[in-house]
Coordinates of C-alpha atoms in Angstrom, one line a residue:
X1 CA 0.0 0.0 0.0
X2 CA 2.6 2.2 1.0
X3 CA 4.4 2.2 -2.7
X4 CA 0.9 2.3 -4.4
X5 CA 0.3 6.0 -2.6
X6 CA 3.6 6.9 -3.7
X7 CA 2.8 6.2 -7.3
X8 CA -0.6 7.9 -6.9
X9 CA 1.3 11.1 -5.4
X10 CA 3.9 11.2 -8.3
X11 CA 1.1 10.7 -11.3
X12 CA -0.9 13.8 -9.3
X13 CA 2.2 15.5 -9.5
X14 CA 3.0 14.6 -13.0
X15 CA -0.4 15.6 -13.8
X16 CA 0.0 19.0 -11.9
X17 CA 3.5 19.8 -13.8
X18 CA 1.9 19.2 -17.5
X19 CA -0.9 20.8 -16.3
X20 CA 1.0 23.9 -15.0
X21 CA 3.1 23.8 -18.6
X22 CA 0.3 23.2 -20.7
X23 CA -1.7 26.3 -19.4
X24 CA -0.4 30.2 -20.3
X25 CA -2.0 33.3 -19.4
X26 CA -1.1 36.4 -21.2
X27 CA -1.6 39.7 -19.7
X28 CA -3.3 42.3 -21.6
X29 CA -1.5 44.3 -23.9
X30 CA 1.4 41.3 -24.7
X31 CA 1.6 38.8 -27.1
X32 CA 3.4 35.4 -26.9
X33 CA 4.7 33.4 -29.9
X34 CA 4.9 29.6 -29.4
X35 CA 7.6 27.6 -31.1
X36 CA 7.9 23.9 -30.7
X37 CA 11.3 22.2 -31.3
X38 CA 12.7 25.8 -32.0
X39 CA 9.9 26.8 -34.9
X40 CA 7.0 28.9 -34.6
X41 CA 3.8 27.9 -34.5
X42 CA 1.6 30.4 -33.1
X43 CA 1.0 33.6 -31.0
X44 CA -0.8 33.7 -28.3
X45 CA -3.4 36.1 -27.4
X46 CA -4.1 37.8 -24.0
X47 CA -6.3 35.8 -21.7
X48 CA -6.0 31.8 -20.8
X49 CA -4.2 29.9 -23.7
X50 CA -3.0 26.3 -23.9
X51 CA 0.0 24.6 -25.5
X52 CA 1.3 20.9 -25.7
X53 CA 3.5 20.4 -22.4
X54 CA 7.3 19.7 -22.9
X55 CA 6.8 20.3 -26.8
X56 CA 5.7 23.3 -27.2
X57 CA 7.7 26.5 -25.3
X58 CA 7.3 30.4 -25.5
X59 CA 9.6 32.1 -27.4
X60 CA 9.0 36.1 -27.2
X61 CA 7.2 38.2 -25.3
X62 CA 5.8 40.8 -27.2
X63 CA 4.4 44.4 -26.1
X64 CA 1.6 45.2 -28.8
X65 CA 1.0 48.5 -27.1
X66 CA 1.9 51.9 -28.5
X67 CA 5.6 52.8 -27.5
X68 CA 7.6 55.7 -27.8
X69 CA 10.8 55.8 -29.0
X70 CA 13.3 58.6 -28.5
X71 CA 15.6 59.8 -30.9
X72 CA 18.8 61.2 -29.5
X73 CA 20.6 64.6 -31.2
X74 CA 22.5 64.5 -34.0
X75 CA 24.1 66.6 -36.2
X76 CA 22.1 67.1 -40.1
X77 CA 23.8 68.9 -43.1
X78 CA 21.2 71.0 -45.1
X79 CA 21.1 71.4 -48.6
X80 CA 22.4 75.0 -48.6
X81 CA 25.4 73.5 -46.1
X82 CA 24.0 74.5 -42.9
X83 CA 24.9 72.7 -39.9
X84 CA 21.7 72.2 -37.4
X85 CA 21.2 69.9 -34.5
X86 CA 18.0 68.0 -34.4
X87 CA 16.1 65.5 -32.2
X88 CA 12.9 63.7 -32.7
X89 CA 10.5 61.7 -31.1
X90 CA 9.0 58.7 -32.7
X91 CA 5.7 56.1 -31.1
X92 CA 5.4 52.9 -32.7
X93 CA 3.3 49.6 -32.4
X94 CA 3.6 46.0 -32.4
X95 CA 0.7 44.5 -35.2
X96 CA 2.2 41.4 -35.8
X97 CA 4.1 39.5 -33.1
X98 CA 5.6 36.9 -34.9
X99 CA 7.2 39.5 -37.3
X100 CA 8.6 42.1 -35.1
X101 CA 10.3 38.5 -32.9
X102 CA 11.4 36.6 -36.2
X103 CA 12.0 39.5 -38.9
X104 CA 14.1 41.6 -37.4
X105 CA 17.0 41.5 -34.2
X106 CA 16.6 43.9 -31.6
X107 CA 13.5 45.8 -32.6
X108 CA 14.3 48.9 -31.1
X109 CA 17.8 49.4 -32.1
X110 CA 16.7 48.5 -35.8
X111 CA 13.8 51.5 -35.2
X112 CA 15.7 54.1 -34.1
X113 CA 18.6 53.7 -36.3
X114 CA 16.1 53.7 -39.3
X115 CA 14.5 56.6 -38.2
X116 CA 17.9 58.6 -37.6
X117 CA 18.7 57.7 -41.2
X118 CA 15.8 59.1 -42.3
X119 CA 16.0 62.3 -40.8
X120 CA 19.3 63.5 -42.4
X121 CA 18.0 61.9 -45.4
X122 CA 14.8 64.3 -45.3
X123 CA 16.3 67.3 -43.5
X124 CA 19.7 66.7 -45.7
X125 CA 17.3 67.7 -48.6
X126 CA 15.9 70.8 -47.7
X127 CA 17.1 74.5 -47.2
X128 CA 17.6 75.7 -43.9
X129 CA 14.6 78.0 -44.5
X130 CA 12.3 75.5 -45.1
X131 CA 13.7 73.9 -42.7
X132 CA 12.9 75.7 -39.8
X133 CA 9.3 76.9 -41.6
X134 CA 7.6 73.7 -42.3
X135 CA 8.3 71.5 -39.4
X136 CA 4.8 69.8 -40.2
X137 CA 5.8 68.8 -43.8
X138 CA 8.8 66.8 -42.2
X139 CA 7.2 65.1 -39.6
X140 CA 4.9 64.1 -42.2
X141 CA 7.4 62.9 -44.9
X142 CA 8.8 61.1 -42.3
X143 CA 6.2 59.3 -40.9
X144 CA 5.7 58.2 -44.6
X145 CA 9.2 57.1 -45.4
X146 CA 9.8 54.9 -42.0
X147 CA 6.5 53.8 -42.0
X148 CA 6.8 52.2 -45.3
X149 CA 10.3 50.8 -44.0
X150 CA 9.1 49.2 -40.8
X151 CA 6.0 47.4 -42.4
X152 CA 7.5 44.1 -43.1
X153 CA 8.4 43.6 -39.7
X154 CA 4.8 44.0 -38.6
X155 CA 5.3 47.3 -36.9
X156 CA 3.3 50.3 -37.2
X157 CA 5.0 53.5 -36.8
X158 CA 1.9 56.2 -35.8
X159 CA 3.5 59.1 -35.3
X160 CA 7.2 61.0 -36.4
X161 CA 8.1 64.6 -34.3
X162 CA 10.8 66.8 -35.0
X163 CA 11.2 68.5 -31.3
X164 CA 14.2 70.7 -31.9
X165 CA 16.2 72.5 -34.8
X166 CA 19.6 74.1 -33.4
X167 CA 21.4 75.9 -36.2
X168 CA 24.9 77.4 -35.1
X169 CA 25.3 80.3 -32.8
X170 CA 26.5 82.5 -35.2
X171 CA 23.8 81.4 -38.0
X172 CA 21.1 81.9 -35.4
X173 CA 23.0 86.0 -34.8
X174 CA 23.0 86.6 -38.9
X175 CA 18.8 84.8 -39.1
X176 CA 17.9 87.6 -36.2
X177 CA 19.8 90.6 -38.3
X178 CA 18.4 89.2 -41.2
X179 CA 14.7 89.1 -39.0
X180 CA 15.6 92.7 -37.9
X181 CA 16.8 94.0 -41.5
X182 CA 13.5 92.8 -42.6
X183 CA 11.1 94.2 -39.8
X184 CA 13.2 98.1 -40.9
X185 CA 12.5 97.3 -44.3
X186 CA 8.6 96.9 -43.9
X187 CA 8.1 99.5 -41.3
X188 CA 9.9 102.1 -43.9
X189 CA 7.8 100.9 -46.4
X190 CA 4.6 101.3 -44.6
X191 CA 5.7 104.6 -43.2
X192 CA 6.5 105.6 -46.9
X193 CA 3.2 104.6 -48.1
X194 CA 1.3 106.3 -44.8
X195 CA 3.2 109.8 -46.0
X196 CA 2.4 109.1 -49.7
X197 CA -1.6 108.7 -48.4
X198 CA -1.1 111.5 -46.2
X199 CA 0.2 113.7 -49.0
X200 CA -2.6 112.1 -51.9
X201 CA -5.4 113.1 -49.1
X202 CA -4.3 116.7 -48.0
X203 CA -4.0 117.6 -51.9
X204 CA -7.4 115.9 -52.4
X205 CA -8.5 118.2 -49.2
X206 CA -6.8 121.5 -51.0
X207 CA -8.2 120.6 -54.3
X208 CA -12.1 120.2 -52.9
X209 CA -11.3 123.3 -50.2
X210 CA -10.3 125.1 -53.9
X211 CA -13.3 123.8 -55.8
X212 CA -15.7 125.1 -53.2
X213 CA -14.0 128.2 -52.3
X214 CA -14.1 129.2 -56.2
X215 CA -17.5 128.4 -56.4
X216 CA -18.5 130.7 -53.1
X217 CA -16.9 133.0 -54.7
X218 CA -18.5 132.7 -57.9
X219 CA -21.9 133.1 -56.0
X220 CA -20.9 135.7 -54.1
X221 CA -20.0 137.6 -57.3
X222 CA -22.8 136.8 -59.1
X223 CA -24.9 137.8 -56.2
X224 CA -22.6 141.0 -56.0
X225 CA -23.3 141.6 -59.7
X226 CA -27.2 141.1 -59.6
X227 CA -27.5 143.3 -56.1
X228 CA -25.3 146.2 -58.3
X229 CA -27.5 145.5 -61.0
X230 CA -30.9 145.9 -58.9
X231 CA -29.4 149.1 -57.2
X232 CA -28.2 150.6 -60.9
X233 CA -31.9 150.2 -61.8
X234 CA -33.3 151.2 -58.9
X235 CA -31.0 154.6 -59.1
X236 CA -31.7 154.6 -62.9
X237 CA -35.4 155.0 -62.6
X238 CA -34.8 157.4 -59.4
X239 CA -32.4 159.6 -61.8
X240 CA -35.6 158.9 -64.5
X241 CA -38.5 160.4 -62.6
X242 CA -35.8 163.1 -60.9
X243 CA -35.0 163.9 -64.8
X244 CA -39.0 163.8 -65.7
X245 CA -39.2 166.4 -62.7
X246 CA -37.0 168.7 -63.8
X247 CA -38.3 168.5 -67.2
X248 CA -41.4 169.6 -66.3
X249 CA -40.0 172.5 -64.4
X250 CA -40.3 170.9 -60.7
X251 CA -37.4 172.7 -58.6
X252 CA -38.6 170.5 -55.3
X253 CA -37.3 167.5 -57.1
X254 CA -34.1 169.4 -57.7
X255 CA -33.8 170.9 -53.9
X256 CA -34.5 167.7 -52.6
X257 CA -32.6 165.3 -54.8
X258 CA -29.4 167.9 -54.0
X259 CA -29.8 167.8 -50.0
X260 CA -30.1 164.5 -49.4
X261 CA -26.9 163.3 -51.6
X262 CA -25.2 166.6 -49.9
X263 CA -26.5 165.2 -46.2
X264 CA -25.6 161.3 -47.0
X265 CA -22.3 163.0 -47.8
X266 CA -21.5 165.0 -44.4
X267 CA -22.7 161.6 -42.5
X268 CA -20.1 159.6 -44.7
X269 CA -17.2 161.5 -44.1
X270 CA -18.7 161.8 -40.5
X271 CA -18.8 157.7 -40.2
X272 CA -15.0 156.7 -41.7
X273 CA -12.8 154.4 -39.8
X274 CA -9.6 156.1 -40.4
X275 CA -10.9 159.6 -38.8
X276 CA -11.5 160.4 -34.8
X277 CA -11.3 164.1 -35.2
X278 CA -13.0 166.1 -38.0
X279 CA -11.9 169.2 -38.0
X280 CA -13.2 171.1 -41.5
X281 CA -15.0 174.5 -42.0
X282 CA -18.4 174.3 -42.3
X283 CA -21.1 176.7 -43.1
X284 CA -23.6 176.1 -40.7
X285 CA -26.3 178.2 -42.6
X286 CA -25.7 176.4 -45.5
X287 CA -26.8 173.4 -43.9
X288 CA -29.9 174.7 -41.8
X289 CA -31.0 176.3 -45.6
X290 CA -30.7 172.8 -46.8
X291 CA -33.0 171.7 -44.1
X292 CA -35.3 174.2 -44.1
X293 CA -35.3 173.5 -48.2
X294 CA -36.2 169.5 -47.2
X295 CA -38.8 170.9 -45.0
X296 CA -40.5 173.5 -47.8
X297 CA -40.1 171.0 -50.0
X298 CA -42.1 168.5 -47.7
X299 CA -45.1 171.1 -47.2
X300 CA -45.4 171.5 -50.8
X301 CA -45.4 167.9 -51.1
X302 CA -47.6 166.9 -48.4
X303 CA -49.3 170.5 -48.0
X304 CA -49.8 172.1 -44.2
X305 CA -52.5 169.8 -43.0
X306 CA -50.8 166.3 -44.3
X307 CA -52.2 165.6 -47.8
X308 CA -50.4 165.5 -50.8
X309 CA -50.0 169.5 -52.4
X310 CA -50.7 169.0 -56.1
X311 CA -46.8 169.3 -58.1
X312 CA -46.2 173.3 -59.3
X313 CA -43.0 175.2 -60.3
X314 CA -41.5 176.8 -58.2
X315 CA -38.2 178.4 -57.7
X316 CA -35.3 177.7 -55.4
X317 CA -36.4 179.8 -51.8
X318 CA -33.2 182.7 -51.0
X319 CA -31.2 181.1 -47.8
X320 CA -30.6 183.3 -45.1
X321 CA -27.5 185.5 -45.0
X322 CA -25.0 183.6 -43.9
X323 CA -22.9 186.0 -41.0
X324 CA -19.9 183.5 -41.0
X325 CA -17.4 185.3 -43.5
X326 CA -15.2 181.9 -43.7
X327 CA -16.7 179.6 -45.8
X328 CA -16.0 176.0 -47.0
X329 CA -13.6 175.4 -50.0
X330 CA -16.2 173.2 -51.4
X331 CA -19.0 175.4 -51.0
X332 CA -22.6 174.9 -50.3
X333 CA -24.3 172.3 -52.9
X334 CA -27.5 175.2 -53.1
X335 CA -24.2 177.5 -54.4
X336 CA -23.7 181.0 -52.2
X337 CA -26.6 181.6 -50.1
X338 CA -25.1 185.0 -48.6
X339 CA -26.8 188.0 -50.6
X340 CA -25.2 191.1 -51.3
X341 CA -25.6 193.9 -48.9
X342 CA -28.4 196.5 -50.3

């Protein structure tokens, strides 16, 4: 009995250890290839899987989940012979196990190397202008480029990022004079063309300030003119029916037509700007006759009591004597009112 329960204990263990070999659990995210006698034969998936015990073994342990990869500095010559220092970042991902274990040895080594190839490659073509200016159009040509190169080995490469250009010290000095050369240059420009506006919209000012100026002063003359015109008619039929008065032998017209130009007179000379003091010889008889004229001259008119006196001839009425014996140069406008002693 005693070596039948030792038999029965080392099938149960037996049993236990080909159990135990036969049964694989794979973690999410990983992927296990299978080979038996050295050869693959499948991959397993994540979860509970089971191989043949003692024949069958795993062989790699691949991560299927997106990885980054970084890509160290290193020196690029442009295609204008500019030295600049770039570094990049790439992410990959596993999509076929048994390819990225069988195709290729040491996975990472043979990406990153790829991709470091690929960048002077790329960057090796360009101008150091476009360089440093289309960053985007880099990433995505090489993306493209290793992309295509890492497919047979079942990898998929997602995403390609340049994350620094470093051109020289002294090339990054001349880029800002150039930057700064170029910044003058526009801001003279635009400061030209703001004086050139300047200068197009005060002459467009001047020209419509000219325009209407000439034509307020063509109204005003042609107002000028028409006012003239309306006061040489108005005096023309004044100087008509004065004329028609004398004609018919009226001497009021002619009294009264004489004192009033000779008393506008006297109040012009009295009213001039250029004059504080007048200081002229002036026949005061003479003027109180012309007044006393205006005031015979409005009773025949009007008569005593108001009405209008029907026109007759009459005569020119003798002034007063005059006992001032200076008299003006001019004279008066009725001629020399003084009369002889009898």
């Amino acid at each position: 009995m005693l070596g039948l329960d030792i038999t029965v204990i080392i099938i149960v263990v037996i049993v236990l250890l080909v159990l135990v070999s036969s049964i694989k659990t794979v973690p999410q995210g990983f992927a296990y290839t299978v080979e038996r006698f050295g050869r693959y034969t499948k991959t397993l998936t994540p979860g509970l899987n089971l191989i043949v015990p003692f024949v069958d073994r795993i062989g790699h342990k691949m991560n299927i989940m997106e990885q980054v990869l970084d890509i160290p500095t290193q020196e690029v010559i442009t295609k204008d012979n500019a030295s600049v220092a770039a570094d990049a970042v790439s992410f990959y991902q596993v999509l076929n196990a048994a390819e990225a274990a069988y195709q290729v040895s040491n996975l990472e080594q043979a990406l990153l190397n790829l991709t470091m190839t690929n960048i002077r490659s790329v960057m090796g073509s360009m101008d150091l202008d476009e360089l440093l200016s289309n960053r985007d159009a880099i990433n995505d040509r090489l993306l493209r480029v290793v992309d295509q190169a890492a497919a047979p080995w079942g990898i998929k490469i997602t995403r390609v990022e340049i994350k620094d250009i470093a051109p020289p010290r002294d090339l990054v000095e001349a880029m800002g004079r150039q930057m700064k050369a170029e910044r003058e240059k526009r801001a003279e420009v635009l400061e030209a063309e703001g004086a050139r506006n300047a200068q197009i919209l005060r002459a467009e000012g001047a020209k419509q300030s000219a325009i209407l100026e000439a034509e307020g002063r063509r109204d005003a003359a042609f107002r000028d003119a028409e006012a003239r015109e309306r006061l040489a008619e108005a005096e023309a039929k004044a100087t008509e029916l004065v004329s028609d008065a004398i004609a018919d032998g009226d001497a009021t017209a002619i009294n009264y037509f004489v004192a009033q130009k000779y008393t506008e007179a006297l109040g012009t000379i009295a009213s001039a700007n250029n004059q504080k003091v007048i200081l002229m010889p002036l026949e005061a008889s003479a003027l109180i006759g012309s007044l006393g004229g205006i005031g015979a001259i409005a009773k025949e008119v009007f008569g005593s009591d108001g009405e209008t006196a029907p026109a007759r001839r009459t005569s020119v009425p003798p002034q007063p004597r005059s006992t001032v014996t200076e008299r003006p140069a001019s004279g008066s406008p009725f001629g020399d009112n003084s009369e002889p002693d009898s």
